[in-house]
Coordinates of C-alpha atoms and ligand atoms in Angstrom, one line a residue:
M245 CA -14.3 26.0 -66.4
H246 CA -16.5 28.1 -68.5
E247 CA -19.6 26.3 -69.8
F248 CA -20.0 27.2 -73.5
R249 CA -23.6 28.0 -74.3
F250 CA -25.0 28.0 -77.8
D251 CA -28.7 27.4 -77.0
P252 CA -30.7 27.3 -80.2
V253 CA -32.8 30.4 -80.8
R254 CA -36.0 30.7 -82.8
L255 CA -36.4 34.1 -84.4
P256 CA -39.8 35.6 -83.4
A257 CA -42.4 36.3 -86.0
S258 CA -41.8 40.1 -85.6
A259 CA -38.2 39.5 -86.7
Q260 CA -39.2 37.4 -89.7
A261 CA -41.7 40.1 -90.7
L262 CA -38.9 42.7 -90.5
R263 CA -36.8 40.6 -92.9
G264 CA -39.3 41.2 -95.7
E265 CA -39.4 45.0 -94.9
V266 CA -35.6 45.3 -95.0
R267 CA -35.4 43.4 -98.3
A268 CA -38.0 45.7 -99.8
F269 CA -36.1 48.8 -98.5
I270 CA -32.9 47.6 -100.0
A271 CA -34.5 46.6 -103.3
E272 CA -35.9 50.1 -103.5
Q273 CA -32.5 51.6 -102.9
L274 CA -30.9 49.4 -105.5
A275 CA -33.6 50.2 -108.0
Q276 CA -32.8 53.9 -107.5
G277 CA -29.1 53.2 -108.2
R278 CA -28.2 54.3 -104.6
F279 CA -25.5 51.7 -104.2
D280 CA -23.7 48.7 -105.7
P281 CA -23.7 45.6 -103.6
R282 CA -20.2 45.4 -102.0
V283 CA -17.9 42.9 -100.4
N284 CA -17.1 43.9 -96.9
S285 CA -20.1 46.2 -96.9
W286 CA -19.7 47.1 -93.3
G287 CA -16.4 48.7 -94.3
S288 CA -18.1 50.8 -97.0
R289 CA -19.2 54.2 -95.8
D290 CA -22.1 56.1 -97.5
P291 CA -23.6 58.8 -95.3
A292 CA -26.7 59.2 -97.5
F293 CA -27.5 55.5 -97.1
S294 CA -27.0 55.7 -93.4
K295 CA -29.4 58.6 -93.2
A296 CA -32.0 56.6 -95.2
C297 CA -31.5 53.7 -92.7
G298 CA -32.0 56.2 -89.8
E299 CA -35.3 57.4 -91.4
R300 CA -36.5 53.8 -91.6
G301 CA -35.7 53.1 -87.9
Y302 CA -32.8 50.7 -88.6
I303 CA -30.2 52.3 -86.3
G304 CA -30.3 52.3 -82.5
M305 CA -33.1 49.7 -82.8
C306 CA -32.9 48.4 -79.3
W307 CA -32.4 51.7 -77.5
P308 CA -35.1 53.6 -75.6
K309 CA -37.4 55.9 -77.5
E310 CA -36.6 58.8 -75.3
Y311 CA -33.1 58.8 -76.9
G312 CA -34.3 58.3 -80.4
G313 CA -34.3 54.5 -80.3
H314 CA -37.0 52.1 -81.3
E315 CA -37.2 49.6 -78.4
R316 CA -37.0 46.6 -80.7
S317 CA -35.4 43.3 -79.6
A318 CA -31.8 42.2 -80.2
L319 CA -33.1 39.5 -82.5
E320 CA -35.0 42.0 -84.6
R321 CA -31.9 44.1 -84.9
Y322 CA -30.0 40.9 -85.8
V323 CA -32.3 40.3 -88.8
V324 CA -31.8 43.9 -90.0
V325 CA -28.0 43.6 -89.8
E326 CA -27.9 40.2 -91.4
E327 CA -30.0 41.4 -94.4
M328 CA -27.9 44.5 -94.9
L329 CA -24.8 42.4 -95.0
A330 CA -26.3 39.7 -97.2
L331 CA -27.3 42.3 -99.7
G332 CA -24.0 44.1 -99.6
A333 CA -25.4 47.5 -98.4
P334 CA -22.9 50.2 -97.6
V335 CA -23.6 50.4 -93.8
G336 CA -20.0 51.3 -92.8
A337 CA -20.6 55.0 -91.8
H338 CA -23.0 54.2 -88.9
W339 CA -21.7 50.7 -88.2
V340 CA -19.5 51.3 -85.1
A341 CA -22.0 53.8 -83.5
D342 CA -24.9 51.3 -83.9
R343 CA -23.0 48.2 -83.0
Q344 CA -21.0 49.3 -79.9
S345 CA -20.4 53.0 -79.2
G346 CA -24.0 53.9 -78.8
N347 CA -24.6 51.0 -76.4
Q348 CA -21.7 52.1 -74.3
I349 CA -23.0 55.7 -74.1
L350 CA -26.5 54.4 -73.3
K351 CA -25.1 52.2 -70.4
H352 CA -22.2 54.3 -69.1
G353 CA -22.5 57.8 -70.5
S354 CA -23.6 61.0 -68.8
E355 CA -27.2 62.2 -69.3
R356 CA -25.8 65.0 -71.5
A357 CA -23.9 62.6 -73.7
R358 CA -27.0 60.4 -74.1
R359 CA -29.3 63.3 -75.0
Q360 CA -26.8 65.0 -77.3
I361 CA -25.4 62.0 -79.2
L362 CA -27.9 59.1 -79.2
P363 CA -30.7 60.7 -81.2
Q364 CA -28.2 61.8 -83.9
I365 CA -26.8 58.3 -84.1
C366 CA -30.4 56.9 -84.6
A367 CA -31.0 59.5 -87.3
G368 CA -28.0 58.1 -89.2
E369 CA -26.2 61.4 -89.0
C370 CA -23.5 60.7 -86.4
F371 CA -20.6 58.3 -86.9
F372 CA -18.1 56.9 -84.4
S373 CA -14.8 55.2 -84.5
I374 CA -12.8 53.2 -82.0
G375 CA -9.6 54.6 -80.4
M376 CA -8.0 51.7 -78.7
S377 CA -4.8 50.7 -80.6
E378 CA -1.6 52.6 -80.4
P379 CA 1.8 52.2 -82.0
D380 CA 3.0 50.0 -79.1
S381 CA -0.3 48.8 -77.9
G382 CA -2.4 46.5 -80.0
S383 CA -3.1 43.1 -78.5
D384 CA -1.7 44.4 -75.2
L385 CA -4.1 47.3 -74.6
A386 CA -3.0 47.8 -71.1
A387 CA 0.2 49.3 -72.6
V388 CA -1.6 52.5 -73.8
R389 CA 0.5 55.6 -73.4
T390 CA -1.9 58.3 -74.6
K391 CA -2.6 60.1 -71.3
A392 CA -5.0 62.5 -69.8
V393 CA -4.2 65.0 -67.1
K394 CA -6.9 66.4 -64.8
V395 CA -7.6 70.1 -65.3
E396 CA -10.5 72.2 -64.1
G397 CA -13.8 71.0 -65.6
G398 CA -12.2 68.1 -67.5
W399 CA -9.1 66.5 -68.8
K400 CA -6.3 67.4 -71.3
I401 CA -5.3 64.5 -73.5
S402 CA -2.0 64.1 -75.4
G403 CA -0.7 61.2 -77.5
S404 CA -1.7 59.2 -80.5
K405 CA -3.8 56.3 -81.7
V406 CA -3.3 54.1 -84.8
W407 CA -5.4 51.9 -87.2
T408 CA -8.4 54.0 -86.2
S409 CA -11.0 52.9 -88.9
G410 CA -13.1 55.7 -90.3
A411 CA -11.8 58.4 -87.9
H412 CA -11.4 60.9 -90.8
E413 CA -15.2 60.7 -91.4
A414 CA -16.4 60.2 -87.8
H415 CA -18.0 62.8 -85.6
Y416 CA -16.7 61.2 -82.4
L417 CA -14.4 58.5 -81.3
I418 CA -14.2 56.6 -78.0
A419 CA -10.6 56.7 -76.8
L420 CA -9.0 54.5 -74.2
V421 CA -6.5 56.7 -72.3
R422 CA -4.3 56.3 -69.3
T423 CA -5.4 58.6 -66.4
A424 CA -3.1 57.2 -63.8
P425 CA 0.5 55.9 -64.0
L426 CA 1.0 52.2 -64.9
E427 CA 1.2 50.2 -61.6
D428 CA 1.2 46.6 -60.6
D429 CA -2.4 46.1 -61.7
R430 CA -1.8 46.9 -65.4
H431 CA -5.5 47.1 -66.0
A432 CA -6.1 49.9 -63.5
G433 CA -5.7 53.6 -64.3
M434 CA -7.3 53.6 -67.7
T435 CA -10.4 55.6 -68.7
Q436 CA -12.6 55.9 -71.8
F437 CA -13.5 59.4 -73.2
I438 CA -15.9 60.5 -75.8
I439 CA -13.9 62.6 -78.2
D440 CA -15.5 65.2 -80.5
T441 CA -13.4 65.1 -83.6
A442 CA -14.4 68.7 -84.6
K443 CA -12.8 70.3 -81.5
P444 CA -9.3 71.8 -81.5
G445 CA -6.4 69.6 -80.4
F446 CA -7.6 66.6 -82.4
S447 CA -6.4 65.7 -85.9
T448 CA -6.0 62.6 -88.2
R449 CA -3.5 61.5 -90.8
P450 CA -4.3 58.8 -93.3
I451 CA -2.7 55.3 -93.1
Y452 CA -3.2 53.5 -96.5
N453 CA -4.0 49.8 -96.4
L454 CA -2.7 46.9 -98.4
Y455 CA -4.9 47.7 -101.5
G456 CA -4.1 51.4 -101.3
G457 CA -7.4 52.5 -99.7
H458 CA -7.9 55.0 -96.9
D459 CA -9.9 53.3 -94.2
F460 CA -7.7 53.8 -91.2
N461 CA -5.8 56.6 -89.6
E462 CA -3.4 57.9 -87.1
C463 CA -5.2 60.2 -84.6
I464 CA -3.2 62.8 -82.8
F465 CA -4.2 64.4 -79.5
D466 CA -2.4 67.7 -78.8
D467 CA -3.6 69.0 -75.4
Y468 CA -7.1 68.1 -76.4
F469 CA -9.6 69.3 -73.7
V470 CA -12.5 67.0 -72.9
E471 CA -15.2 67.8 -70.4
D472 CA -15.8 65.7 -67.2
D473 CA -19.2 64.5 -68.5
M474 CA -17.6 63.0 -71.6
V475 CA -16.0 60.3 -69.4
L476 CA -17.6 56.9 -70.0
G477 CA -18.3 54.8 -66.9
G478 CA -16.2 56.7 -64.4
V479 CA -12.5 57.4 -64.2
G480 CA -10.4 54.3 -64.0
S481 CA -13.0 51.9 -65.4
G482 CA -11.5 51.9 -69.0
W483 CA -10.5 48.2 -68.9
R484 CA -13.9 47.0 -67.8
M485 CA -15.6 49.2 -70.5
V486 CA -13.3 47.9 -73.3
T487 CA -13.8 44.2 -72.4
G488 CA -17.6 44.7 -72.2
E489 CA -17.6 46.5 -75.6
L490 CA -15.7 43.7 -77.3
A491 CA -18.4 41.2 -76.7
F492 CA -20.7 43.3 -78.9
E493 CA -18.0 43.8 -81.4
R494 CA -17.1 40.1 -81.8
S495 CA -20.2 38.0 -82.2
G496 CA -22.3 39.6 -85.0
P497 CA -22.8 38.4 -88.6
D498 CA -20.2 41.0 -89.6
R499 CA -17.6 38.5 -88.3
F500 CA -18.4 35.9 -91.0
M501 CA -20.2 37.7 -93.8
S502 CA -17.5 40.1 -95.0
T503 CA -16.9 38.0 -98.0
F504 CA -20.6 36.9 -98.5
Q505 CA -20.9 38.9 -101.8
L506 CA -17.9 37.0 -103.2
L507 CA -19.5 33.7 -102.2
L508 CA -22.7 34.7 -104.0
E509 CA -20.8 35.8 -107.1
S510 CA -18.7 32.6 -107.1
M511 CA -21.9 30.6 -107.0
R512 CA -23.1 32.5 -110.0
Q513 CA -19.9 31.8 -111.8
I514 CA -20.2 28.1 -111.1
G515 CA -23.8 28.0 -112.2
T516 CA -26.4 25.3 -111.7
Q517 CA -24.3 22.4 -112.8
P518 CA -21.2 22.3 -110.5
N519 CA -18.7 19.6 -111.0
E520 CA -17.9 17.2 -108.1
Q521 CA -15.1 19.4 -106.6
E522 CA -17.1 22.6 -106.9
A523 CA -20.2 20.9 -105.3
A524 CA -18.0 19.6 -102.4
E525 CA -16.4 23.0 -101.7
L526 CA -19.6 24.9 -101.9
G527 CA -21.3 22.4 -99.7
R528 CA -18.6 22.7 -97.1
L529 CA -18.6 26.5 -97.1
I530 CA -22.4 26.8 -96.9
A531 CA -22.5 24.2 -94.0
H532 CA -19.9 26.3 -92.1
L533 CA -21.9 29.4 -92.8
A534 CA -25.1 27.9 -91.5
T535 CA -23.4 26.7 -88.3
L536 CA -21.8 30.1 -87.7
R537 CA -25.2 31.7 -88.2
R538 CA -26.7 29.5 -85.6
M539 CA -23.9 30.2 -83.1
S540 CA -24.1 33.9 -83.7
T541 CA -28.0 34.1 -83.3
S542 CA -27.6 32.1 -80.1
I543 CA -25.3 34.9 -78.8
A544 CA -27.8 37.5 -79.9
G545 CA -30.4 35.6 -77.9
Q546 CA -28.1 35.7 -74.8
L547 CA -27.4 39.4 -75.2
E548 CA -31.2 39.9 -75.3
L549 CA -31.4 38.1 -71.9
G550 CA -28.7 40.4 -70.5
A551 CA -25.9 37.8 -70.3
N552 CA -22.3 38.6 -71.2
P553 CA -21.2 35.8 -73.6
A554 CA -17.7 37.1 -74.2
I555 CA -16.0 33.7 -74.5
E556 CA -18.7 32.5 -76.9
A557 CA -18.3 35.7 -78.9
A558 CA -14.5 35.1 -79.1
L559 CA -15.1 31.7 -80.5
V560 CA -17.6 32.9 -83.2
K561 CA -15.1 35.6 -84.2
D562 CA -12.2 33.2 -84.5
I563 CA -14.1 30.6 -86.5
G564 CA -16.0 33.3 -88.5
T565 CA -13.1 35.4 -89.6
T566 CA -11.1 32.2 -90.5
F567 CA -14.1 31.3 -92.7
E568 CA -14.3 34.7 -94.4
R569 CA -10.6 34.7 -95.0
E570 CA -10.8 31.3 -96.6
V571 CA -13.5 32.2 -99.1
P572 CA -11.3 34.1 -101.7
E573 CA -8.6 31.5 -101.5
V574 CA -11.0 28.6 -102.1
F575 CA -12.5 30.2 -105.2
R576 CA -9.2 31.5 -106.6
K577 CA -8.0 27.9 -106.7
L578 CA -11.4 26.3 -107.6
L579 CA -12.2 28.6 -110.5
G580 CA -8.7 29.3 -111.8
V581 CA -9.4 33.0 -112.0
E582 CA -6.3 35.3 -111.6
P583 CA -7.2 38.1 -109.2
S584 CA -6.8 41.5 -110.7
L585 CA -6.9 45.1 -109.5
G586 CA -7.9 48.4 -111.1
H587 CA -9.3 47.0 -114.3
S588 CA -13.0 46.7 -114.0
A589 CA -15.8 45.8 -111.6
D590 CA -15.8 42.1 -112.8
Y591 CA -15.3 38.9 -110.8
A592 CA -11.5 39.0 -111.1
E593 CA -11.4 42.5 -109.7
N594 CA -13.7 41.6 -106.8
L595 CA -11.5 38.5 -106.1
G596 CA -8.4 40.7 -106.2
L597 CA -9.8 43.3 -103.7
T598 CA -11.1 40.6 -101.4
T599 CA -7.8 38.7 -101.4
L600 CA -6.0 41.9 -100.3
R601 CA -8.5 42.6 -97.7
A602 CA -8.8 39.1 -96.3
P603 CA -5.7 39.2 -94.0
S604 CA -7.2 42.0 -92.0
Y605 CA -10.3 40.0 -91.1
T606 CA -8.5 38.0 -88.5
L607 CA -6.7 41.0 -87.0
R608 CA -9.3 43.7 -86.6
G609 CA -11.3 43.4 -83.3
G610 CA -8.6 41.2 -81.7
T611 CA -6.2 38.7 -83.4
R612 CA -6.7 35.0 -83.7
E613 CA -4.0 34.3 -81.1
I614 CA -5.6 36.6 -78.5
L615 CA -9.0 35.1 -79.1
R616 CA -7.7 31.6 -78.8
G617 CA -5.9 32.5 -75.6
M618 CA -9.3 33.7 -74.2
I619 CA -11.0 30.6 -75.4
A620 CA -8.3 28.4 -73.8
R621 CA -8.7 30.3 -70.5
G622 CA -12.5 29.7 -70.8
L623 CA -11.9 26.0 -71.3
G624 CA -9.6 25.9 -68.2
L625 CA -6.5 25.1 -70.3
R626 CA -4.5 28.1 -69.1
Ligands
FAD1663 C1 -8.6 46.5 -90.9 C2 -8.3 46.8 -89.4 C3 -9.0 47.8 -88.8 C4 -8.7 48.2 -87.5 N1 -9.5 49.1 -86.9 C5 -9.1 49.5 -85.6 C6 -9.9 50.6 -85.0 O1 -10.8 51.1 -85.6 N2 -9.5 51.0 -83.8 C7 -8.5 50.4 -83.1 O2 -8.3 50.8 -82.0 N3 -7.8 49.4 -83.7 C8 -8.1 49.0 -84.9 N4 -7.3 48.0 -85.5 C9 -6.1 47.5 -84.8 C10 -6.3 46.1 -84.3 O3 -7.2 46.0 -83.2 C11 -4.9 45.6 -84.0 O4 -4.2 45.5 -85.2 C12 -4.9 44.2 -83.3 O5 -5.5 44.3 -82.0 C13 -3.5 43.7 -83.2 O6 -2.6 44.6 -82.6 P1 -1.2 45.0 -83.3 O7 -1.5 45.3 -84.8 O8 -0.5 46.0 -82.5 O9 -0.4 43.6 -83.3 P2 0.4 43.0 -82.1 O10 -0.4 43.1 -80.8 O11 1.8 43.6 -82.1 O12 0.5 41.5 -82.5 C14 1.4 41.0 -83.5 C15 1.3 39.5 -83.6 O13 1.6 38.9 -82.3 C16 0.5 38.1 -81.8 N5 0.4 38.3 -80.3 C17 0.4 39.4 -79.6 N6 0.3 39.2 -78.3 C18 0.2 37.8 -78.2 C19 0.0 37.0 -77.1 N7 -0.1 37.5 -75.8 N8 -0.1 35.7 -77.3 C20 0.0 35.1 -78.5 N9 0.2 35.9 -79.6 C21 0.3 37.2 -79.5 C22 -0.7 38.7 -82.5 O14 -1.7 37.7 -82.5 C23 -0.2 39.0 -83.8 O15 -0.1 37.9 -84.7 C24 -7.6 47.6 -86.8 C25 -6.8 46.6 -87.5 C26 -7.1 46.3 -88.8 C27 -6.3 45.2 -89.5

């Protein structure tokens, strides 16, 4: 049975010092009118803001200097990410590259991929998206049908991906592709490739979400040629790559802070004299948030030590996304505000948008049922 570990972590002084710097940077950006604090800020893309983050050294913070990184600790990075989300900064453009794709390239990419791509990510000028899901392959990723055929010097890819967040504005995506026929071992025969979205044979079509926004896409590969040195981690290692990547994807504060701005705004609406019910609900939500934060920093501490806390990360994502999904519902009932859409930037509007976004929080990055299956396996229950 897996032994769950959530050892307490004390943030080092360097990380605390960085918190003040990030707050000052964001205050400066706000004073210049560069952005409005947003709910789901890691879903809000603003390339100019990403570039400013790159100039400040806030992207690729833990990567080696020779690839444009800053050799800071995972806990220092944690503080930067947390402050960005707490202040509603539009970090979405560089989010995936910084959180997971760049790490994969650093660990498993060719030297050419590292030298060509990582410095651009660190500069806040190169954005990534994730090409895992397909029309008949979401939770069951081993069912991917997009396939690559070996040709001289590389591979030719044909097929399509869906729900690819931000692919229409990304420079690259990392795609999970079948490179050998499906056999008894369903997890064999898959490979991840780095896809340059500007090259011929790749195109995107928008898929509009519940509130009418264009975040995700269908991506189409039509005999797309990819060079051998844009394979990640070796041919056939796709499943291992994907599962390793998901540990980075699942444990961060982005998995419980998507609705943090709404929580803050709701507290402002309630004011300094909450009634008994408001005080009880606020107290409950804040206690949950504080606990989630401790669990998530503990995982950052383990990642820093080179561990792979995948089961712990699944637990944080499950509890965290349930929490962020609950926030709009609690305040809608508590404050008696009718959510609205398309009228103004007021509280009702924010509540309306968040209510429509909330169902996606427990789907993206792996559904609740899938995470609970992993946790149950970790507990030895299945
Ligand atoms: C906002 C958002 C952004 C996304 N961005 C991306 C992206 O950038 N890149 C990308 O590749 N994908 C992305 N996705 C896709 C996401 O990863 C999938 O939606 C998710 O993995 C579920 O797959 P599915 O939609 O095919 O549902 P299905 O896998 O068909 O699941 C349908 C239902 O059945 C349940 N279920 C399935 N299998 C089991 C099982 N074995 N046991 C118990 N229950 C099960 C699921 O929990 C779910 O409730 C995004 C999704 C959303 C909502």
